[in-house]
Coordinates of C-alpha atoms and ligand atoms in Angstrom, one line a residue:
X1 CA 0.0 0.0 0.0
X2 CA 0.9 3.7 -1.2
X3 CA 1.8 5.7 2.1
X4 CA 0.6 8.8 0.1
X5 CA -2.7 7.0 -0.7
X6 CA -3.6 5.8 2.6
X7 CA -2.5 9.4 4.5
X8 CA -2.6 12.0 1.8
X9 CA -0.8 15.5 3.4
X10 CA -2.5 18.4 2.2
X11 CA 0.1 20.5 -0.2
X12 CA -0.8 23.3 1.2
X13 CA -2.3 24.8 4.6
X14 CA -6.0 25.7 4.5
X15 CA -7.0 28.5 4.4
X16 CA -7.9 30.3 8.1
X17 CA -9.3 33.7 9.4
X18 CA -7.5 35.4 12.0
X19 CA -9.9 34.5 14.5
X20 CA -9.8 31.1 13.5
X21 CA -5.9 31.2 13.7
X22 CA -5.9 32.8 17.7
X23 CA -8.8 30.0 18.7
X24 CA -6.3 27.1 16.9
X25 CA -3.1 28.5 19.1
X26 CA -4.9 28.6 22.0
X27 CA -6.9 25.0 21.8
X28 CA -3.3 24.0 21.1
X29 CA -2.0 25.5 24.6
X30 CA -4.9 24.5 26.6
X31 CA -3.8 21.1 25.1
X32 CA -0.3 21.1 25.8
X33 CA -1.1 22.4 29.4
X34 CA -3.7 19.6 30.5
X35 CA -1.1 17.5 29.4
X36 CA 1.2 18.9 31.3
X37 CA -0.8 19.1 33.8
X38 CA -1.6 15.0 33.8
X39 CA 2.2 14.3 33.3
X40 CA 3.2 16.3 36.4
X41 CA 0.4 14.3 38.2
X42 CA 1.5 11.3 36.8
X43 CA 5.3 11.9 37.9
X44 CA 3.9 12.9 41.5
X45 CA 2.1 9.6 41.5
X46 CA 5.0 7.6 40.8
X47 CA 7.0 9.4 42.8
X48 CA 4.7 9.2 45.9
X49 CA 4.2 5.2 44.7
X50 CA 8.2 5.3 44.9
X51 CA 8.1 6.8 48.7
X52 CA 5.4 4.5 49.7
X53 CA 7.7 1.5 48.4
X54 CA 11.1 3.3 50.1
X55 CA 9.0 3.4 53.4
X56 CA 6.9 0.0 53.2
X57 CA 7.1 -3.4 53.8
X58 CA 5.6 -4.3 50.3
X59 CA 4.7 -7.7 51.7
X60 CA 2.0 -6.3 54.7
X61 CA 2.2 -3.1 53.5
X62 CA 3.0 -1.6 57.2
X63 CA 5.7 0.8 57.6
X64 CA 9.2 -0.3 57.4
X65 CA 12.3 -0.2 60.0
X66 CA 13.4 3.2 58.7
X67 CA 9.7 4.8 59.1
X68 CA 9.2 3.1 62.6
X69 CA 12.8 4.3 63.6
X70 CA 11.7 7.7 62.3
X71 CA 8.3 8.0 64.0
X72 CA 10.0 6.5 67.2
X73 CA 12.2 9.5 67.1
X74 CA 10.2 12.1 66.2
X75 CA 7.7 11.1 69.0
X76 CA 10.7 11.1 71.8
X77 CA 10.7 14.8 70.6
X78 CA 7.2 15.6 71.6
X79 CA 5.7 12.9 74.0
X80 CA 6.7 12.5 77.7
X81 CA 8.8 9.4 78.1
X82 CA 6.4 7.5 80.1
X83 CA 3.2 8.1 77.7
X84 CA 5.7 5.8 75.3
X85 CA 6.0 2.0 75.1
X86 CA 8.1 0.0 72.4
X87 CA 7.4 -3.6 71.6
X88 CA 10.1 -6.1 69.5
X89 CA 7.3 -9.1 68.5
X90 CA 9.2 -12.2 67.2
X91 CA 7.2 -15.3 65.6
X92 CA 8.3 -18.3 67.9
X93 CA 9.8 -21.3 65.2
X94 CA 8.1 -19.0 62.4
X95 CA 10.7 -21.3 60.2
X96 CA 9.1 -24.2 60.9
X97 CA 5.6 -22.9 59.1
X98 CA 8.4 -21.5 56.5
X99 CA 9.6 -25.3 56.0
X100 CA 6.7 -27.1 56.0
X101 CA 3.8 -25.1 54.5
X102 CA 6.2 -23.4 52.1
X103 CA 7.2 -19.3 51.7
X104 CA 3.8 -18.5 49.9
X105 CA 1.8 -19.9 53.1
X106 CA 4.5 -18.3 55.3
X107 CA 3.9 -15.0 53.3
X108 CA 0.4 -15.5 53.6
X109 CA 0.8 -15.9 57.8
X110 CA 2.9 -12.6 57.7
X111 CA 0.1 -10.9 56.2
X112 CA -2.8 -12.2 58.4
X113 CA -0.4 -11.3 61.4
X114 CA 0.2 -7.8 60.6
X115 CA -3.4 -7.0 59.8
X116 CA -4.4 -9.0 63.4
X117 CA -1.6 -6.8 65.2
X118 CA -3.4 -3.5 63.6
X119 CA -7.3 -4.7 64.4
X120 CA -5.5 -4.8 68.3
X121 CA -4.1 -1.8 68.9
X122 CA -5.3 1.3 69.3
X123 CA -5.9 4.9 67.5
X124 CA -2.3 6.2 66.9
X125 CA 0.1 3.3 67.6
X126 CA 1.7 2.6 65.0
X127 CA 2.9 -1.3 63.9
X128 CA 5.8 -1.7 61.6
X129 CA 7.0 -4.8 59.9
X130 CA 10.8 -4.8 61.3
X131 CA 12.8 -7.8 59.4
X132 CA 11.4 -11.6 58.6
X133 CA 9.1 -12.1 61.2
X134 CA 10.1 -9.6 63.6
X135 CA 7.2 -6.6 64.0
X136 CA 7.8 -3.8 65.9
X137 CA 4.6 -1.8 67.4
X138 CA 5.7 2.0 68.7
X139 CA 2.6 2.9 71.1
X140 CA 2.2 6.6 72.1
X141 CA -0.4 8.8 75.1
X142 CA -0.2 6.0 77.4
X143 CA -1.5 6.6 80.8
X144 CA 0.6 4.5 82.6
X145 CA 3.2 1.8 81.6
X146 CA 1.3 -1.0 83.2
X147 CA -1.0 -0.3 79.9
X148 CA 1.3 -1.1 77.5
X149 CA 2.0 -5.0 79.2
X150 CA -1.6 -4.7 79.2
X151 CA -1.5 -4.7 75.5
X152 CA 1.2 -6.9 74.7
X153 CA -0.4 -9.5 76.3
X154 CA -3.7 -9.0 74.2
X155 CA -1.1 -8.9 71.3
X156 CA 0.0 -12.2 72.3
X157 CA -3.6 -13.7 72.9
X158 CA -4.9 -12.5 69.4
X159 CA -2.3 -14.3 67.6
X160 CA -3.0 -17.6 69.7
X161 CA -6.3 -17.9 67.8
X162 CA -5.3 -20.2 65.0
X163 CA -5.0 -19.1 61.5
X164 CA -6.7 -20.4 57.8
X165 CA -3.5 -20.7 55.7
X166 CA -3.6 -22.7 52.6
X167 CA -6.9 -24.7 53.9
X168 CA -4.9 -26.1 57.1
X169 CA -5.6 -24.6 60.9
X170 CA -1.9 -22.8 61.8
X171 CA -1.4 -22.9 65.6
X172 CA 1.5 -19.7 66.1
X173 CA 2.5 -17.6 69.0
X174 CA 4.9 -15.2 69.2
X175 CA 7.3 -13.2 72.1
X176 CA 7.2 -9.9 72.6
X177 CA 10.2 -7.5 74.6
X178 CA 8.5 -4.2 75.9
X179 CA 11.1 -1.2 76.5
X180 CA 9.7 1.8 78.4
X181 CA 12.3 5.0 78.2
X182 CA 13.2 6.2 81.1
X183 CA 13.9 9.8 79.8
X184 CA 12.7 11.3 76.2
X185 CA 16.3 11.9 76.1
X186 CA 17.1 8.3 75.5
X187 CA 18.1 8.0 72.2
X188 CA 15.6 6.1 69.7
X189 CA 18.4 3.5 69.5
X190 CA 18.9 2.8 73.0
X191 CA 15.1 1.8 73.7
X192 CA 15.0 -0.6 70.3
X193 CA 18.0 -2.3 72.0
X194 CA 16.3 -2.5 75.2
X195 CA 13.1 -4.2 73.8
X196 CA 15.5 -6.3 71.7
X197 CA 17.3 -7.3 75.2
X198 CA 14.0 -8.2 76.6
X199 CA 12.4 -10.2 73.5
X200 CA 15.7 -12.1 73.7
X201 CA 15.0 -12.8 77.6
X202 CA 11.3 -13.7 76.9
X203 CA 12.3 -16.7 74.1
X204 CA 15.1 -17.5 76.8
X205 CA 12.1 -17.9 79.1
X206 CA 10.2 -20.2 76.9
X207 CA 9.2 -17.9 74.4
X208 CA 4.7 -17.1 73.9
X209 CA 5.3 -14.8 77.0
X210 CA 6.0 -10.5 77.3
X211 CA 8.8 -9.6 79.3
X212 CA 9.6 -6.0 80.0
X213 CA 13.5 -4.3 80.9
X214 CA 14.4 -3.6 83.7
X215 CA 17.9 -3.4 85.0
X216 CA 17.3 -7.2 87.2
X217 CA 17.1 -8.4 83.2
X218 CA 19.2 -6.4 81.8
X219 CA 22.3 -7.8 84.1
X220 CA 21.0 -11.1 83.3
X221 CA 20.8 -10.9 79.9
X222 CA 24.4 -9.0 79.9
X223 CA 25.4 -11.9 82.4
X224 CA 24.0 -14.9 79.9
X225 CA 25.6 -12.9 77.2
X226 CA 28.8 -13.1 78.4
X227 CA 28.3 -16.5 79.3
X228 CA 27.7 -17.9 75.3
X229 CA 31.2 -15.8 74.5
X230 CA 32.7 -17.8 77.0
X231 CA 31.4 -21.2 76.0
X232 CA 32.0 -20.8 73.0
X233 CA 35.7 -20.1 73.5
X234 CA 35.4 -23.5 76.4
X235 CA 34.3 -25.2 73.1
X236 CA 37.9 -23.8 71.0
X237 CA 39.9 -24.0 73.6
X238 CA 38.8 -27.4 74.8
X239 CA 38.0 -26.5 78.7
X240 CA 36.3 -29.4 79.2
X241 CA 36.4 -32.3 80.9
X242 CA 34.2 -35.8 81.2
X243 CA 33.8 -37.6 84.5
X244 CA 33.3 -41.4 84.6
X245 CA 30.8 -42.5 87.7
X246 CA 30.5 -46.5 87.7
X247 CA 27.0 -48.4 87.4
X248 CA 27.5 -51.1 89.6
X249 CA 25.4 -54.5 89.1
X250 CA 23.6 -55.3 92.2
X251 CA 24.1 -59.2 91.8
X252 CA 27.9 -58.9 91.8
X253 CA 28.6 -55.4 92.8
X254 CA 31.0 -55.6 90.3
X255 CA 31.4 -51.4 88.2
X256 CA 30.3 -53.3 84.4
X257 CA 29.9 -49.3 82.9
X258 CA 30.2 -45.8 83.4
X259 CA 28.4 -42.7 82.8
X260 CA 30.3 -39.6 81.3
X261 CA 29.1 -36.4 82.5
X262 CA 30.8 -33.4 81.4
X263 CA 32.9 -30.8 83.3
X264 CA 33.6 -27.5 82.3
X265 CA 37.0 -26.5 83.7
X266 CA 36.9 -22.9 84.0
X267 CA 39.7 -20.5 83.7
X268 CA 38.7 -18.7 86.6
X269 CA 35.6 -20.3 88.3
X270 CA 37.1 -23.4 88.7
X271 CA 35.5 -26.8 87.9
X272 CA 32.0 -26.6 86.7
X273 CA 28.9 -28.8 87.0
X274 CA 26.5 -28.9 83.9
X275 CA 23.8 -26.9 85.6
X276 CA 25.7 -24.2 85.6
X277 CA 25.8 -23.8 81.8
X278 CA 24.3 -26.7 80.1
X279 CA 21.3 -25.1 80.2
X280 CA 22.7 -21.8 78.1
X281 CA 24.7 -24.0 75.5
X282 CA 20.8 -26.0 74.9
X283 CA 19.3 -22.6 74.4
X284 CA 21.8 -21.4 71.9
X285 CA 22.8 -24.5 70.1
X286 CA 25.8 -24.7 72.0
X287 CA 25.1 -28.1 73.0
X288 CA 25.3 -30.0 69.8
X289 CA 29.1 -29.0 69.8
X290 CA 29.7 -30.1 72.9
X291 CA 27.8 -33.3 72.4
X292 CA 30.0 -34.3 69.7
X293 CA 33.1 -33.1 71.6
X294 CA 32.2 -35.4 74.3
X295 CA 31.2 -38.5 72.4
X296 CA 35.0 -38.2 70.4
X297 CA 36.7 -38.3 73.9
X298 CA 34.6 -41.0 75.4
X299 CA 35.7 -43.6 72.1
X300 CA 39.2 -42.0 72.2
X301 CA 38.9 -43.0 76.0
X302 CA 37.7 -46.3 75.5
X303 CA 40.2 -46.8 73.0
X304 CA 43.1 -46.2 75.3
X305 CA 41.5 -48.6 78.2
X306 CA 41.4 -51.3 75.7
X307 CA 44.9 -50.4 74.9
X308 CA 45.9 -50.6 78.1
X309 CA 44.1 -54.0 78.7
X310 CA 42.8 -52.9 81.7
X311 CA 40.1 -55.2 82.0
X312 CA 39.0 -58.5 80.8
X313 CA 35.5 -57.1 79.6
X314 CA 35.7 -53.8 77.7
X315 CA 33.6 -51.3 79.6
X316 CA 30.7 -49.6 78.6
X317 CA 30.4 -46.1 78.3
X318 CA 26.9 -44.4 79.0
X319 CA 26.7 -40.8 77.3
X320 CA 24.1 -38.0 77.8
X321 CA 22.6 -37.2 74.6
X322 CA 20.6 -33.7 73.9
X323 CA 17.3 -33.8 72.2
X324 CA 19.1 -30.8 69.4
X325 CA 22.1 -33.6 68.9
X326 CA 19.1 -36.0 67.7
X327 CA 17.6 -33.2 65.1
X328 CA 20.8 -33.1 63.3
X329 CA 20.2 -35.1 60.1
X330 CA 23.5 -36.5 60.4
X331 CA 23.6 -37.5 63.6
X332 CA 24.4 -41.1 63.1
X333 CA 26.9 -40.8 60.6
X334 CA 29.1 -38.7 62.8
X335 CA 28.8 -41.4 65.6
X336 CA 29.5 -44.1 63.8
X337 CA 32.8 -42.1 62.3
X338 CA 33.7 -41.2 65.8
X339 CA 33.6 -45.2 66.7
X340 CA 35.6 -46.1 63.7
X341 CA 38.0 -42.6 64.1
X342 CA 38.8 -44.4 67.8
X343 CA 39.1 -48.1 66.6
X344 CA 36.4 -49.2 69.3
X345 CA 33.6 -51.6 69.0
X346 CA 29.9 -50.0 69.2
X347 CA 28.7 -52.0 71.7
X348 CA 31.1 -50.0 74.2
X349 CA 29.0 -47.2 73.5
X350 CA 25.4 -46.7 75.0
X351 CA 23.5 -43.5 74.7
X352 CA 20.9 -42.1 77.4
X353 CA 18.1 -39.9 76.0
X354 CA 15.3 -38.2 78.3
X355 CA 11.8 -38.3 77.6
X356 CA 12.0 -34.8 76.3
X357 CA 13.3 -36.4 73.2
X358 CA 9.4 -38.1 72.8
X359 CA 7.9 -34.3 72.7
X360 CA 10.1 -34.4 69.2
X361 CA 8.4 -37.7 68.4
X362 CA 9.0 -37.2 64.7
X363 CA 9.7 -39.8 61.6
X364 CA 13.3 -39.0 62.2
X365 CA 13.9 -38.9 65.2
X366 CA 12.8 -42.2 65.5
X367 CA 15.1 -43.3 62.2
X368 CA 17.7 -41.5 64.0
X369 CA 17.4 -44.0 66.8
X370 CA 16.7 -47.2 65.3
X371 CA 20.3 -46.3 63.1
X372 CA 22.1 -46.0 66.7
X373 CA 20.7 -49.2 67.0
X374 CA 21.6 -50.6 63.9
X375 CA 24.6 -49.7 64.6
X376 CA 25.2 -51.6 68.0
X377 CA 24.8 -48.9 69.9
X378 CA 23.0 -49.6 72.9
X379 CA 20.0 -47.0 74.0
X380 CA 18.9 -46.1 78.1
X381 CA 15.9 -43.6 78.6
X382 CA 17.1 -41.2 81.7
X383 CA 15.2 -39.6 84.0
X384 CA 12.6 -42.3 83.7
X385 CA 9.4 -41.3 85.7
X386 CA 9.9 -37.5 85.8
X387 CA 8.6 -36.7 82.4
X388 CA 5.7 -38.7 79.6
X389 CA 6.3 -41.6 80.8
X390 CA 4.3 -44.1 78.8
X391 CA 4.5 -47.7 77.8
X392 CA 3.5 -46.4 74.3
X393 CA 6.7 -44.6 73.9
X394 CA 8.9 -47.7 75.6
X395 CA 7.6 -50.4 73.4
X396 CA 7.8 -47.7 70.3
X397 CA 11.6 -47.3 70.8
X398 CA 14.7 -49.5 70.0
X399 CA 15.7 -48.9 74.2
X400 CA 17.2 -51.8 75.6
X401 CA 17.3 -50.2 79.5
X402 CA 15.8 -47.7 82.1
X403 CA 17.3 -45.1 84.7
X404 CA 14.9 -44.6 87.3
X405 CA 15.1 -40.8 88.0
X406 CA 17.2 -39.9 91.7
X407 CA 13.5 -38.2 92.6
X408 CA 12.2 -42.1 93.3
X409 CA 15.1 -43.2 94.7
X410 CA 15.7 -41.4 96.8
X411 CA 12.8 -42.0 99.0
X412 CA 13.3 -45.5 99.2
X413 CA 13.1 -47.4 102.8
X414 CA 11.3 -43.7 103.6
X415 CA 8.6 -43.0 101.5
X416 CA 6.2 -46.0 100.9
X417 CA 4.8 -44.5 97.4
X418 CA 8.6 -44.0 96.0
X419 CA 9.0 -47.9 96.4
X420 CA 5.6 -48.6 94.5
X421 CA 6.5 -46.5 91.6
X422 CA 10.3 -47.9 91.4
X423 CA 8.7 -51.5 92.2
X424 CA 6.1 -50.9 89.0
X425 CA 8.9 -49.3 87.1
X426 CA 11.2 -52.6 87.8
X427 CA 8.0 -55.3 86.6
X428 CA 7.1 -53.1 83.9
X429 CA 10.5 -52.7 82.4
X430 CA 10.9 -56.4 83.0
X431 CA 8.2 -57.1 81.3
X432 CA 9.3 -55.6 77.8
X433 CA 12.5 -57.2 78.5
X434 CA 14.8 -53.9 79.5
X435 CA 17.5 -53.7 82.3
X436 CA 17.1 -50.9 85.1
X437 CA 19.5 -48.9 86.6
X438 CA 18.4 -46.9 89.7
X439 CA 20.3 -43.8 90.3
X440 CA 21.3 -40.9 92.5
X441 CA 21.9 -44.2 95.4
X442 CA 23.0 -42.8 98.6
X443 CA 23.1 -45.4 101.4
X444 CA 23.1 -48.8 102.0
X445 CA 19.4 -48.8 102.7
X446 CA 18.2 -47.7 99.5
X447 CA 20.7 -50.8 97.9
X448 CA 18.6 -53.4 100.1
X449 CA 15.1 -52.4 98.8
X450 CA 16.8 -51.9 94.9
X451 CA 17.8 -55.7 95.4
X452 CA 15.2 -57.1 96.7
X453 CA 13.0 -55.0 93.8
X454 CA 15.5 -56.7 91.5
X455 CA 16.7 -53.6 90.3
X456 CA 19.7 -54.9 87.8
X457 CA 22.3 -51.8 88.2
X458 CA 23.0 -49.2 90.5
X459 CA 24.4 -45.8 90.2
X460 CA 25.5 -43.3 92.8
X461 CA 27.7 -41.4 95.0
X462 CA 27.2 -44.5 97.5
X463 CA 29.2 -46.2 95.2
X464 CA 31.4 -43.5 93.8
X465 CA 31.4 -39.8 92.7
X466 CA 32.0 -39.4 89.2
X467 CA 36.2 -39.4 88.5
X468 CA 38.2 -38.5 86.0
X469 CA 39.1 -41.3 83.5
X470 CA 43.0 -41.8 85.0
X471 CA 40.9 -43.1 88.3
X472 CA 38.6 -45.4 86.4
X473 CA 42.2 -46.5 84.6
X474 CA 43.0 -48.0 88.2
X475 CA 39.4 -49.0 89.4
X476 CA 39.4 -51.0 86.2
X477 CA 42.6 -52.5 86.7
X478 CA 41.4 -53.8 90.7
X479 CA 37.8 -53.9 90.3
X480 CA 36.9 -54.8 94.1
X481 CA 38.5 -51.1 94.7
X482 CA 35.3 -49.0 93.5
X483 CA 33.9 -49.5 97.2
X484 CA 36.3 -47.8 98.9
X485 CA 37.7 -45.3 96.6
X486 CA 37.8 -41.9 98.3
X487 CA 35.0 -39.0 97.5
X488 CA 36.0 -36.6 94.0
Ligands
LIG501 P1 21.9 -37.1 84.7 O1 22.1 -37.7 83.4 O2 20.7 -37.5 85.5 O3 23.2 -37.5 85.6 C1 23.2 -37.9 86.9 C2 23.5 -36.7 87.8 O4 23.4 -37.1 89.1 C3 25.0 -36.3 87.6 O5 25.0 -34.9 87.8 C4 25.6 -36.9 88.8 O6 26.8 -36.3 89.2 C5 24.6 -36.8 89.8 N1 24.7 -37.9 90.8 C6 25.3 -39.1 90.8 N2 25.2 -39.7 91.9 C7 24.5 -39.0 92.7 C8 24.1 -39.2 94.1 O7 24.3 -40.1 94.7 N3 23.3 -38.2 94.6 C9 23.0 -37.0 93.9 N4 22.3 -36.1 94.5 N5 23.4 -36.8 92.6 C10 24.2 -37.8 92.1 P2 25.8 -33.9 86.9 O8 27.1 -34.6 86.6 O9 25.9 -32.6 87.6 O10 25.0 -33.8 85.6 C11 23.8 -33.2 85.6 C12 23.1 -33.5 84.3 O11 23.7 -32.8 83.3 C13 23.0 -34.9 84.0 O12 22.0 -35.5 84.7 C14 22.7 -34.8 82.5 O13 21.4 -34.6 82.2 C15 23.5 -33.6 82.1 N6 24.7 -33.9 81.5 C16 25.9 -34.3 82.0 N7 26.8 -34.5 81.1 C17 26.2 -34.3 79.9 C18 26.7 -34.3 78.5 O14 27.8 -34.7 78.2 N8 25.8 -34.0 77.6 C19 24.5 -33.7 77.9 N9 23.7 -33.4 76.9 N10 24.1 -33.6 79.1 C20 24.9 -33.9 80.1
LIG502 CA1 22.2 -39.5 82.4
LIG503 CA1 19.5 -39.2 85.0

């Protein structure tokens, strides 16, 4: 097709008046202004859609960490300090909904949380999404502070109604840290740290709970702080140490294994017991390291007593396992390479695991367990009687023994009720064919009723306190020593 044909241009202008011409010129800047107009409008548009995305969360929509730290400041400006409250909200195992719904349902949860958290609070607080599933909620004309604990706890109880994600009911709850300033002078900085300090106490706490500064947490948390530095340089540095207490078989008296129980040797408080940090390495992870620092000594130890030939039967070693060292997906394999690293057979090796490790009653944990078994490796529940104690659970696991928890023990020849639980205990274990061990036995009394129970082993400082391995070395060597060997 002929361009000319389809969009003839006329060859020459047509003919106009001069009215005709002004009206044209002015249509044509009326024009060009309206468009102006709309472009300018269309550039403040963008450029206020441009703000809105600098200074929102584009997931939720709620301000952002810049905005909140902003507004936060701006308000120490004008507001007394204690008409001002600050809340850090974390999601408790928010990764857990991550890794089994998938990040669409997890995106989905973040958004149902943020609108739930703005239905709660009130005209002029503000709630800004902070980082992944951290909120931050800045609340402002507070009467008094007691108000604002007030309203983190109805935070708390809104989310605790489960949500409609994907067709599935999710169950969530959520820790909240609550900073008051104590002047408006404090810098905006200083009371996000605070609330920071305190969320971190309230998940140390057991998370799903408020906790508020104040300087008694503060020194704690500084104190716990401090603490996970200095474990986790015990951990580089090697500072610790395993004990070796004897289980004695009551038929015999004769020590046939030994529990490990760890020591931390510290450069300046001395020798430590495990409650005073064991409890701090579980919370932070801490403990998985340590596990597998103690299971490598305890082969290389059993490796060097079977050097030594130190005894006609090779002992058995009893180790404390944590309910985080059974989550780790290769928990098995590193066992097993310890055994072979050390040359030792598995059956040296037994593992104790508490009932706690039933509340993580999962596919794998279970798979995790029945490999320790495949491997040899024999399995003790510990504690036995303080926590879930079911048959369920007993029959369900690849356990060949029980310890009877100190608690029960110790009341026997005393307490009529502590010898019917470790008497049902003893028949019941019998019964699916597992050993017992009583432990925490302190006098000779409480060895007459174990026997005549026909309670298999014994464990306590009656016998001995736990020692360090070079003493076992000699107790192994003259086995009818262990009665007489001198307190730790
Ligand atoms: P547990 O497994 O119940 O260990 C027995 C505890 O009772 C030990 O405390 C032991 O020293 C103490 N004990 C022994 N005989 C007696 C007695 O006659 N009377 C009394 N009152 N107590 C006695 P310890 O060594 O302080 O360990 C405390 C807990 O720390 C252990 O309790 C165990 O749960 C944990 N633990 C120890 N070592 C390790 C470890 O290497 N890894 C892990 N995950 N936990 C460990
Ligand atoms: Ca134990
Ligand atoms: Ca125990």
């Amino acid at each position: 097709m002929n361009r000319l044909d389809r969009d003839p241009e006329p060859s020459e202008p047509p003919a106009a008046t001069n009215g005709d011409r002004r009206g044209g010129t002015e249509d044509a800047l009326r024009r060009t202004e309206e468009e102006c107009e709309q472009l300018t409008a269309s550039v403040e548009q963008l450029e206020a859609r441009l703000d809105h995305q600098a200074r929102h969360d584009p997931l939720t929509g709620l301000p952002n960490r810049a905005v909140f730290l902003e507004l936060l400041a701006g308000t120490l400006e004008h507001a007394a300090a204690s008409t001002i409250a600050v809340m850090f909200l974390d999601l408790d195992n928010f990764k857990v909904v991550n890794d089994s719904l998938g990040h669409d349902a997890g995106d989905r949860l973040l958004v149902a949380v943020a609108r739930r958290l703005e239905h709660r609070l009130r005209d002029g607080d503000v709630v800004a999404r902070f980082g992944d599933d951290e909120f931050t909620m800045l609340c402002r004309g507070l009467t008094e502070p007691s108000e604002a604990a007030d309203l983190a706890e109805r935070l708390l109880a809104t989310l605790a109604t489960p949500f409609a994600v994907g067709g599935e009911q999710v169950f969530l709850s959520a820790s909240i840290g609550l900073a008051i300033p104590n002047s408006a002078d404090e810098p905006a900085e200083l009371i996000m740290r605070d609330a920071d300090l305190a969320l971190y106490w309230a998940k140390q706490r057991g998370k799903a709970r408020v906790e508020c500064t104040s300087d008694v947490m503060r020194a704690r948390v500084e104190e716990r702080l401090a603490l996970e530095q200095e474990l986790r340089r015990a951990l580089r540095e090697e500072q610790f140490a395993v004990y070796y207490q004897p289980m004695v078989r009551l038929d015999g008296r004769r020590a046939v294994a030994f529990e490990a129980l760890v020591r931390w040797n510290h450069p300046e408080r001395g020798l430590l017991p495990p409650s005073e940090f064991l409890a701090v390495a579980e919370a932070n992870g801490l403990v998985a390291q340590l596990g597998a620092w103690v299971i490598t000594q305890v082969c290389r130890q059993i490796a060097l007593w079977k050097e030594l030939a130190v005894s006609d039967h090779d002992p058995v070693v009893s180790i404390n396992l944590s309910a985080r060292q059974l989550l780790h997906t290769g928990f098995v394999d590193e066992v097993a390479a310890s055994i072979k690293e050390a040359g030792i057979a598995s059956r040296n090796l037994c593992l104790e695991i508490t009932e706690s490790v039933m509340l993580e009653d999962t596919v794998s944990v279970i798979e995790r367990l029945e490999g320790l078994r495949d491997l040899g490796i024999e399995l003790t529940v510990d504690d036995f009687g303080t926590g879930y104690s079911s048959l369920g659970y007993l029959k369900r696991l690849p356990v060949s023994s029980v310890k009877v928890d100190c608690s029960f023990v110790n009341g026997l020849g005393r307490d009529a009720d502590d010898s019917a639980i470790v008497a049902a205990v003893v028949s019941m274990a019998h019964a699916l064919g597992l050993r017992v061990v009583a432990e925490g036995v302190e006098t000779a009394e409480q060895i007459v009723e174990l026997e005549a129970l026909g309670c298999d082993l014994a464990q306590g400082n009656y016998f001995a306190k736990p020692q360090l391995a070079n003493v076992v070395t000699s107790l192994l060597r003259h086995p009818l020593q262990w009665r007489r060997m001198p307190a730790a």
